[in-house]
Amino acid sequence: MADRYLSLTGTAPGRFLTRRLGLPQPARLRRWSAERPTLQGRLLHLTAGKSDLDLAPGLALAGLDLDLVPAGSALDLGTENPVAVVLDATGVRDVDTLAEVHAALHPAVRSVAGSGRIVVLGSPPDPADHHQAAVQQGLEGFVRSLGKEIGRGRTVNLVRLTDARAAESTFRFLLSPRSAYVSGQVIEVGGGDGAGAGAGAGSGAGSGEMVAPADWGRPLAGRTALVTGAARGIGEAVAATLARDGARVVCLDVPAAGSDLAAVAGRLGGVALALDITAADAGARIADALPEGLDVLVHNAGITRDRRLVNMPAERWSSVLDVNLASVLRTTDALLTGGTLRPGGRVVATASIAGIAGNAGQTNYAASKAGIVGLVRSLGPRALSEYGVTVNAVAPGFIETRMTAAVPLFIREAGRRMNSLAQGGLPVDVAETTAWFASPGSGAVNGQVVRVCGQSLLGA
Ligand code: NAD
């Protein structure tokens, strides 16, 4: 279902009218295309506090198509519009140096180009230093607030890290058109040796394999990826995006979706696997189909059976929990312990903002999706140390699919507009985030739940 309001505000009279009425002004987001795969323009590097981060080589390594304006260089912000800003605030340890965040960004914010990116770098809050912990946590409130006010398709995210080299794949994602619908997120990136980013869920322990891809344009070349629920919607986009990135894709969906599934797999040069993921032997059947092993496992299949709890029969509860959570637990366990998921492997599961914020009529669905968050946080560190496999989740917000096209008009419009970017996301936005998690370069990204929601106001 097309977003007619977005089309309307893209015309001069429509923009005039909606502005006069004080209505939301969604910008047309700049997404990845083969012709324009990267952001182009100036990347302004700013600092607040005394940083120990070796950032310049980290950013240089990232090989972005961006023209780096190093910290301390003068840029005439009246005439130059940076397309990206990286503010290194890792050295902020007290309220006085927190003021340097304001001093650095206050003059720059206005000049950041439309669909531009602001990435703030922070340090993990230090449990032994409550002043540092307070102001580093303060950065979270700062970033989330700036994301809500900046507009024009610009995004603001916070990356907590200790080693810039470990964040190369994350810089490549956040400072590119691929992250168009990701804003207001806090992402922890562990050290290059997989030693973890410090406090909090997601500090991956153990030795994650983080390999810089030979070709960042096709980071998944030579890798095999399995995507569940790939016959349509978000799963189809995930399979297409992983194939674009070089993966051999195995597309799984229920036998009833067989012809759509075969068409998707055929178009992507992949393989179709018609299988109900809730089957007790699904893990064994996937393992049989992949004797050479698996590198990327994407749990995307999901269903809704909405009813308020008071009216919800047990079957509605159990069918949702079975597809969305129990089968994810079962197949992940089988493929990890059976050795099908190779070292360096990646598991990406699908949560939802409903699992974070809760939603009336969705106690079953929200329980299953919050369960995914729990799974990722618990298994991530252990899977990395025991199997060399990372485990992360995407949490989509309002994404334009058949699922959301079926939502009644008024609720659908509210869902589309109630986020900082004032529009719904596209399946490809979830797919790009999945591809970043799946990259061989993302070994230091583990136990993370990243919302692909345009910074939804729900559960923010
Ligand atoms: P969709 O209904 O369009 O597609 C889901 C696919 O999963 C279908 O092809 C379906 O056949 C398949 N599937 C369902 N049960 C299966 C089973 N037992 N075995 C194998 N395949 C099965 O849904 P979508 O909108 O593309 O959503 C994909 C995922 O994203 C789901 O997990 C969903 O909960 C989640 N999500 C979607 C949104 C959104 O706005 N669309 C928001 C938050 C989360």
Coordinates of C-alpha atoms and ligand atoms in Angstrom, one line a residue:
M1 CA 0.0 0.0 0.0
A2 CA 1.7 3.2 -1.2
D3 CA 2.4 6.0 1.3
R4 CA 0.3 8.7 -0.5
Y5 CA 1.1 11.3 2.2
L6 CA 4.8 10.9 1.6
S7 CA 4.1 11.5 -2.2
L8 CA 2.0 14.5 -1.3
T9 CA 4.6 16.2 0.8
G10 CA 7.1 15.5 -2.0
T11 CA 5.2 18.1 -4.2
A12 CA 5.5 21.9 -3.7
P13 CA 1.8 22.5 -3.1
G14 CA 1.6 19.5 -0.8
R15 CA 4.6 20.7 1.2
F16 CA 3.1 24.2 1.5
L17 CA -0.3 22.9 2.7
T18 CA 1.0 20.3 5.2
R19 CA 3.5 22.8 6.6
R20 CA 0.7 25.4 7.1
L21 CA -1.3 22.8 8.9
G22 CA 1.7 21.8 11.1
L23 CA 1.6 18.2 9.8
P24 CA 4.7 15.9 9.7
Q25 CA 7.2 16.4 6.9
P26 CA 8.7 13.1 6.0
A27 CA 11.8 13.4 3.7
R28 CA 12.3 10.9 0.9
L29 CA 15.1 8.8 2.4
R30 CA 18.2 8.1 0.4
R31 CA 18.7 4.3 0.3
W32 CA 21.4 2.1 -1.3
S33 CA 21.4 1.8 -5.1
A34 CA 23.9 0.2 -7.4
E35 CA 24.5 3.6 -9.0
R36 CA 24.9 5.4 -5.7
P37 CA 26.0 2.8 -3.1
T38 CA 27.7 5.3 -0.7
L39 CA 27.2 8.7 0.8
Q40 CA 29.4 11.3 -0.9
G41 CA 30.7 14.5 0.5
R42 CA 32.4 15.6 3.6
L43 CA 32.8 13.7 6.8
L44 CA 33.4 16.1 9.7
H45 CA 35.3 14.6 12.6
L46 CA 34.7 16.3 15.9
T47 CA 35.9 15.6 19.4
A48 CA 34.7 16.2 22.9
G49 CA 36.9 15.5 25.8
K50 CA 40.4 13.9 25.6
S51 CA 40.0 10.8 23.5
D52 CA 42.4 7.8 23.5
L53 CA 40.6 6.3 20.5
D54 CA 42.7 5.8 17.5
L55 CA 40.0 7.1 15.3
A56 CA 41.6 8.6 12.2
P57 CA 43.1 5.3 11.0
G58 CA 39.8 3.6 11.9
L59 CA 37.9 5.9 9.7
A60 CA 40.5 5.9 7.0
L61 CA 40.4 2.1 7.1
A62 CA 36.7 2.3 6.6
G63 CA 37.5 3.4 3.1
L64 CA 34.3 5.4 2.9
D65 CA 33.8 7.5 -0.2
L66 CA 33.8 10.4 2.2
D67 CA 36.1 13.3 2.3
L68 CA 37.5 13.3 5.9
V69 CA 37.7 16.7 7.6
P70 CA 39.9 15.9 10.5
A71 CA 39.3 17.1 14.1
G72 CA 40.6 20.6 14.6
S73 CA 40.4 21.6 10.9
A74 CA 38.4 24.6 10.0
L75 CA 35.3 24.0 7.9
D76 CA 33.1 26.9 6.9
L77 CA 29.8 25.6 8.0
G78 CA 28.0 28.5 6.4
T79 CA 28.9 27.3 2.9
E80 CA 30.0 23.6 3.4
N81 CA 27.4 21.0 4.2
P82 CA 28.9 17.8 5.7
V83 CA 27.0 14.7 4.7
A84 CA 28.2 13.0 7.9
V85 CA 29.6 13.9 11.3
V86 CA 31.4 11.7 13.7
L87 CA 31.7 13.1 17.2
D88 CA 34.2 11.2 19.3
A89 CA 32.9 11.6 22.9
T90 CA 34.7 8.6 24.3
G91 CA 36.8 10.8 26.5
V92 CA 33.9 12.5 28.1
R93 CA 34.2 11.7 31.8
D94 CA 32.4 14.6 33.7
V95 CA 29.8 17.2 33.3
D96 CA 32.2 19.8 32.2
T97 CA 33.5 17.8 29.3
L98 CA 30.0 16.8 28.4
A99 CA 29.5 20.5 27.6
E100 CA 32.1 20.0 24.8
V101 CA 29.5 17.8 23.1
H102 CA 27.2 20.8 22.9
A103 CA 30.0 23.0 21.9
A104 CA 31.1 20.7 19.0
L105 CA 27.7 19.9 17.6
H106 CA 25.7 23.1 18.2
P107 CA 27.4 25.0 15.4
A108 CA 27.5 22.0 13.0
V109 CA 24.0 20.5 13.3
R110 CA 22.2 23.0 11.1
S111 CA 24.6 22.5 8.2
V112 CA 24.4 18.7 8.0
A113 CA 23.0 17.7 4.6
G114 CA 19.6 16.1 4.2
S115 CA 19.7 12.3 4.7
G116 CA 23.0 13.0 6.4
R117 CA 24.4 11.0 9.3
I118 CA 25.5 11.9 12.8
V119 CA 27.4 9.2 14.7
V120 CA 28.4 9.9 18.3
L121 CA 31.1 7.6 19.7
G122 CA 30.9 6.9 23.4
S123 CA 32.7 4.7 25.9
P124 CA 31.0 1.9 27.8
P125 CA 29.8 3.3 31.1
D126 CA 32.4 2.5 33.8
P127 CA 30.9 0.6 36.8
A128 CA 33.9 1.9 38.9
D129 CA 33.4 5.6 38.0
H130 CA 29.9 6.9 38.5
H131 CA 30.8 10.4 37.1
Q132 CA 32.0 8.8 33.8
A133 CA 29.0 6.4 33.8
A134 CA 26.6 9.3 34.4
V135 CA 27.8 11.4 31.5
Q136 CA 28.3 8.5 29.1
Q137 CA 24.8 7.4 29.8
G138 CA 23.9 11.1 29.3
L139 CA 25.1 10.7 25.7
E140 CA 22.2 8.3 25.1
G141 CA 19.6 10.9 26.1
F142 CA 21.4 13.4 24.0
V143 CA 21.5 11.2 20.9
R144 CA 17.9 10.1 21.2
S145 CA 16.7 13.7 21.6
L146 CA 18.8 15.0 18.7
G147 CA 17.4 12.2 16.5
K148 CA 13.9 13.4 17.3
E149 CA 14.5 17.0 16.4
I150 CA 16.9 16.9 13.5
G151 CA 14.5 16.1 10.7
R152 CA 15.1 16.1 6.9
G153 CA 15.9 12.3 6.8
R154 CA 19.0 12.8 9.0
T155 CA 19.8 10.1 11.5
V156 CA 21.7 10.1 14.8
N157 CA 23.1 7.0 16.5
L158 CA 25.5 6.3 19.4
V159 CA 28.2 3.7 19.1
R160 CA 29.9 2.6 22.3
L161 CA 33.3 1.2 21.6
T162 CA 36.9 0.8 22.8
D163 CA 38.7 0.0 19.6
A164 CA 37.9 1.9 16.4
R165 CA 39.2 -0.9 14.2
A166 CA 36.6 -3.3 15.5
A167 CA 33.9 -0.8 14.3
E168 CA 34.8 -0.7 10.6
S169 CA 31.8 -2.6 9.4
T170 CA 29.6 -0.6 11.8
F171 CA 31.0 2.7 10.4
R172 CA 30.4 1.4 6.9
F173 CA 26.8 0.7 7.7
L174 CA 25.9 3.8 9.8
L175 CA 27.7 6.2 7.5
S176 CA 26.0 4.9 4.4
P177 CA 22.6 5.0 2.7
R178 CA 22.1 1.4 4.0
S179 CA 21.1 2.7 7.4
A180 CA 18.5 5.1 6.1
Y181 CA 15.8 3.9 8.6
V182 CA 18.0 3.3 11.6
S183 CA 18.1 6.2 14.1
G184 CA 18.2 6.8 17.8
Q185 CA 20.0 3.5 18.4
V186 CA 22.7 2.7 20.9
I187 CA 25.1 0.0 19.5
E188 CA 27.9 -1.6 21.5
V189 CA 30.9 -2.8 19.5
G190 CA 33.3 -5.1 21.4
G191 CA 37.1 -5.0 21.0
G192 CA 38.8 -6.4 17.9
D193 CA 39.8 -9.5 19.8
G194 CA 36.2 -10.1 20.8
A195 CA 37.0 -9.2 24.3
G196 CA 33.8 -7.2 24.7
A197 CA 32.8 -3.6 25.1
G198 CA 32.4 -3.6 28.8
A199 CA 29.3 -3.4 30.9
G200 CA 25.8 -4.2 29.8
A201 CA 24.1 -6.8 27.7
G202 CA 25.9 -7.5 24.5
S203 CA 29.4 -7.2 25.8
G204 CA 30.6 -10.2 23.8
A205 CA 33.2 -12.4 25.6
G206 CA 35.3 -14.9 23.9
S207 CA 37.1 -14.9 20.6
G208 CA 34.8 -13.8 17.8
E209 CA 36.2 -14.2 14.3
M210 CA 36.3 -10.8 12.7
V211 CA 37.6 -10.9 9.2
A212 CA 37.8 -7.8 7.0
P213 CA 36.1 -9.0 3.8
A214 CA 38.4 -9.0 0.8
D215 CA 35.8 -7.0 -1.1
W216 CA 33.5 -4.8 1.0
G217 CA 31.2 -4.6 -2.0
R218 CA 30.5 -8.4 -1.7
P219 CA 31.4 -9.2 1.9
L220 CA 29.4 -12.5 1.9
A221 CA 31.2 -13.9 -1.2
G222 CA 31.8 -17.6 -0.6
R223 CA 29.3 -17.8 2.3
T224 CA 26.0 -19.6 2.6
A225 CA 23.0 -17.9 4.2
L226 CA 19.7 -19.5 5.2
V227 CA 16.7 -17.1 5.5
T228 CA 13.4 -18.4 7.0
G229 CA 10.1 -16.9 5.8
A230 CA 11.8 -15.9 2.5
A231 CA 8.9 -16.3 0.1
R232 CA 7.8 -12.7 0.6
G233 CA 8.0 -9.5 2.6
I234 CA 11.0 -8.8 4.7
G235 CA 12.4 -12.3 4.3
E236 CA 12.4 -12.0 0.5
A237 CA 14.3 -8.6 0.9
V238 CA 16.8 -10.2 3.3
A239 CA 17.5 -13.0 0.9
A240 CA 17.9 -10.5 -2.0
T241 CA 20.2 -8.3 0.0
L242 CA 22.4 -11.1 1.2
A243 CA 22.6 -12.4 -2.4
R244 CA 23.6 -8.9 -3.5
D245 CA 26.4 -9.0 -0.9
G246 CA 27.6 -12.3 -2.5
A247 CA 26.0 -15.0 -0.4
R248 CA 24.6 -18.2 -1.7
V249 CA 21.1 -18.1 -0.3
V250 CA 18.9 -20.9 0.9
C251 CA 15.3 -19.7 1.0
L252 CA 13.1 -21.5 3.5
D253 CA 9.3 -21.1 3.8
V254 CA 6.2 -23.3 4.4
P255 CA 5.3 -25.8 1.6
A256 CA 2.1 -23.8 1.0
A257 CA 4.2 -20.9 -0.2
G258 CA 6.2 -23.2 -2.5
S259 CA 5.7 -21.5 -5.8
D260 CA 6.5 -18.0 -4.5
L261 CA 9.5 -19.5 -2.7
A262 CA 10.8 -21.2 -5.8
A263 CA 10.4 -17.9 -7.8
V264 CA 12.4 -16.0 -5.1
A265 CA 15.2 -18.6 -4.9
G266 CA 15.3 -18.9 -8.7
R267 CA 15.6 -15.1 -9.2
L268 CA 18.5 -15.0 -6.6
G269 CA 20.3 -18.0 -8.0
G270 CA 19.7 -19.7 -4.6
V271 CA 18.0 -22.8 -3.4
A272 CA 14.5 -23.3 -2.1
L273 CA 13.8 -25.3 1.0
A274 CA 10.1 -25.9 1.5
L275 CA 9.8 -26.7 5.2
D276 CA 7.6 -25.7 8.2
I277 CA 10.1 -24.3 10.7
T278 CA 7.9 -25.5 13.5
A279 CA 8.5 -29.2 12.5
A280 CA 10.2 -31.0 15.4
D281 CA 13.0 -32.2 13.0
A282 CA 13.4 -28.8 11.2
G283 CA 16.9 -28.4 12.5
A284 CA 18.0 -31.9 11.3
R285 CA 16.4 -31.3 7.9
I286 CA 18.2 -28.0 7.5
A287 CA 21.5 -29.7 8.5
D288 CA 20.9 -32.5 6.0
A289 CA 20.3 -29.9 3.2
L290 CA 23.5 -28.1 4.1
P291 CA 26.2 -30.9 4.5
E292 CA 28.9 -28.3 3.7
G293 CA 27.8 -26.1 6.6
L294 CA 26.2 -22.7 7.1
D295 CA 27.6 -19.2 7.7
V296 CA 24.5 -17.0 8.2
L297 CA 21.2 -18.1 9.8
V298 CA 18.4 -15.5 9.6
H299 CA 15.3 -16.3 11.6
N300 CA 12.8 -14.1 9.9
A301 CA 9.6 -16.3 9.7
G302 CA 6.9 -14.9 12.0
I303 CA 3.2 -14.7 12.4
T304 CA 0.6 -12.7 14.3
R305 CA -2.6 -14.0 15.8
D306 CA -3.9 -10.9 17.5
R307 CA -6.5 -10.9 20.2
R308 CA -6.7 -9.3 23.6
L309 CA -5.7 -11.8 26.3
V310 CA -9.2 -12.0 27.6
N311 CA -10.4 -13.4 24.2
M312 CA -7.3 -15.4 23.3
P313 CA -7.7 -19.1 22.9
A314 CA -4.7 -21.3 23.8
E315 CA -4.2 -22.2 20.1
R316 CA -3.6 -18.5 19.2
W317 CA -1.0 -18.3 22.0
S318 CA 0.8 -21.5 21.1
S319 CA 1.0 -21.0 17.3
V320 CA 2.6 -17.6 17.7
L321 CA 5.0 -18.7 20.4
D322 CA 5.9 -21.8 18.3
V323 CA 6.7 -20.0 15.0
N324 CA 8.3 -16.9 16.5
L325 CA 10.2 -18.2 19.4
A326 CA 10.3 -22.0 20.1
S327 CA 11.3 -22.9 16.6
V328 CA 14.0 -20.2 16.7
L329 CA 15.4 -21.7 19.9
R330 CA 15.2 -25.3 18.6
T331 CA 16.8 -24.7 15.2
T332 CA 19.5 -22.4 16.6
D333 CA 20.4 -25.0 19.2
A334 CA 20.4 -27.8 16.6
L335 CA 22.6 -26.0 14.1
L336 CA 25.0 -24.7 16.7
T337 CA 25.6 -27.8 18.7
G338 CA 25.5 -30.0 15.5
G339 CA 28.3 -28.0 14.0
T340 CA 26.3 -26.9 10.9
L341 CA 26.9 -23.2 11.8
R342 CA 30.6 -22.8 11.1
P343 CA 33.0 -20.7 13.2
G344 CA 32.7 -17.1 12.1
G345 CA 29.0 -17.8 11.7
R346 CA 26.2 -15.3 12.3
V347 CA 22.8 -15.7 13.7
V348 CA 20.3 -12.9 13.1
A349 CA 16.9 -13.2 14.7
T350 CA 13.8 -10.9 14.3
A351 CA 12.3 -9.2 17.3
S352 CA 9.9 -6.3 17.0
I353 CA 9.2 -3.0 18.7
A354 CA 6.0 -4.6 19.9
G355 CA 8.3 -6.9 22.0
I356 CA 10.0 -3.8 23.4
A357 CA 7.1 -1.4 23.9
G358 CA 4.2 -3.9 24.2
N359 CA 1.0 -3.6 22.1
A360 CA -2.6 -4.1 23.0
G361 CA -3.9 -7.3 21.4
Q362 CA -0.5 -8.8 21.0
T363 CA 0.4 -10.4 24.4
N364 CA 1.4 -13.6 22.5
Y365 CA 3.4 -11.8 19.7
A366 CA 5.1 -9.4 22.2
A367 CA 6.0 -12.3 24.5
S368 CA 7.6 -14.1 21.5
K369 CA 9.5 -11.1 20.3
A370 CA 10.7 -10.0 23.8
G371 CA 11.8 -13.6 24.0
I372 CA 14.1 -13.1 21.0
V373 CA 15.7 -10.2 22.9
G374 CA 16.3 -12.4 25.9
L375 CA 17.7 -15.1 23.6
V376 CA 20.2 -12.8 21.9
R377 CA 21.5 -11.3 25.1
S378 CA 22.0 -14.6 26.8
L379 CA 23.3 -16.7 23.9
G380 CA 25.4 -14.0 22.2
P381 CA 28.4 -14.0 24.5
R382 CA 28.3 -17.8 25.0
A383 CA 27.9 -18.7 21.3
L384 CA 30.8 -16.4 20.5
S385 CA 33.2 -17.9 23.0
E386 CA 32.1 -21.6 22.4
Y387 CA 31.4 -21.6 18.7
G388 CA 32.8 -18.3 17.3
V389 CA 29.3 -17.4 16.2
T390 CA 27.6 -14.0 16.9
V391 CA 23.9 -13.7 17.7
N392 CA 22.1 -10.4 17.1
A393 CA 18.5 -9.3 16.4
V394 CA 16.8 -6.7 14.3
A395 CA 13.7 -5.2 15.8
P396 CA 11.6 -3.8 13.0
G397 CA 9.1 -1.0 13.6
F398 CA 6.4 -0.1 11.1
I399 CA 7.6 -1.8 7.8
E400 CA 5.6 -1.5 4.6
T401 CA 4.6 -5.2 4.0
R402 CA 1.5 -7.2 3.4
M403 CA 1.3 -7.6 7.2
T404 CA 1.0 -3.8 7.7
A405 CA -1.1 -3.2 4.6
A406 CA -3.8 -5.3 6.3
V407 CA -3.8 -2.9 9.3
P408 CA -6.9 -0.6 9.5
L409 CA -6.3 2.8 7.8
F410 CA -6.2 5.0 10.9
I411 CA -3.9 2.7 12.9
R412 CA -1.7 2.3 9.8
E413 CA -1.3 6.1 9.3
A414 CA -0.5 6.5 13.0
G415 CA 2.1 3.7 12.7
R416 CA 3.7 5.3 9.7
R417 CA 4.0 8.8 11.2
M418 CA 4.8 8.0 14.9
N419 CA 8.6 8.0 14.4
S420 CA 11.3 10.6 13.9
L421 CA 11.4 10.0 10.2
A422 CA 7.6 10.3 9.9
Q423 CA 7.2 7.3 7.5
G424 CA 7.2 3.6 7.4
G425 CA 10.4 1.6 6.7
L426 CA 10.8 -0.7 3.7
P427 CA 11.7 -4.4 3.9
V428 CA 15.1 -3.5 2.5
D429 CA 15.8 -1.4 5.6
V430 CA 15.5 -4.5 7.8
A431 CA 17.5 -6.4 5.2
E432 CA 20.4 -3.9 5.2
T433 CA 20.7 -4.1 9.0
T434 CA 20.7 -7.9 8.8
A435 CA 23.4 -7.8 6.2
W436 CA 25.6 -5.6 8.5
F437 CA 25.2 -8.1 11.3
A438 CA 25.9 -10.9 8.8
S439 CA 29.1 -9.4 7.5
P440 CA 32.4 -11.2 8.3
G441 CA 33.6 -7.8 9.4
S442 CA 31.0 -7.7 12.2
G443 CA 32.6 -10.2 14.6
A444 CA 32.8 -7.5 17.3
V445 CA 29.0 -6.8 17.1
N446 CA 27.4 -9.3 19.3
G447 CA 24.3 -9.6 21.6
Q448 CA 22.8 -6.5 20.1
V449 CA 19.2 -5.7 19.4
V450 CA 19.0 -2.9 16.8
R451 CA 15.6 -1.3 16.1
V452 CA 14.9 -0.6 12.4
C453 CA 12.0 1.8 13.2
G454 CA 12.9 5.3 12.1
Q455 CA 13.2 5.9 15.9
S456 CA 9.7 4.9 16.7
L457 CA 8.0 6.8 19.5
L458 CA 6.8 3.5 20.8
G459 CA 9.1 2.0 23.4
A460 CA 11.7 4.7 22.7
Ligands
NAD1 P1 5.0 -11.8 6.2 O1 3.8 -12.4 6.8 O2 4.9 -11.0 4.9 O3 6.1 -13.0 5.8 C1 6.4 -14.0 6.8 C2 6.8 -15.2 6.0 O4 7.1 -16.2 7.0 C3 5.8 -15.8 5.1 O5 6.3 -16.0 3.8 C4 5.3 -17.0 5.8 O6 4.9 -18.0 4.9 C5 6.6 -17.4 6.5 N1 6.3 -18.4 7.6 C6 5.3 -18.2 8.5 N2 5.3 -19.3 9.3 C7 6.3 -20.1 8.9 C8 6.7 -21.4 9.3 N3 6.1 -22.1 10.3 N4 7.7 -22.0 8.7 C9 8.4 -21.3 7.7 N5 8.0 -20.1 7.2 C10 6.9 -19.5 7.8 O7 5.7 -11.0 7.3 P2 6.8 -9.8 7.3 O8 6.0 -8.5 7.5 O9 7.7 -9.9 6.1 O10 7.6 -10.1 8.7 C11 8.8 -10.8 8.7 C12 9.3 -10.8 10.1 O11 9.4 -9.5 10.6 C13 8.3 -11.5 11.1 O12 9.1 -12.2 12.1 C14 7.6 -10.4 11.8 O13 7.1 -10.7 13.0 C15 8.7 -9.3 11.8 N6 8.2 -8.0 11.9 C16 7.5 -7.4 10.9 C17 7.1 -6.0 11.0 C18 6.3 -5.3 9.9 O14 6.0 -4.1 10.1 N7 6.1 -5.9 8.8 C19 7.3 -5.4 12.2 C20 8.0 -6.0 13.2 C21 8.4 -7.3 13.1

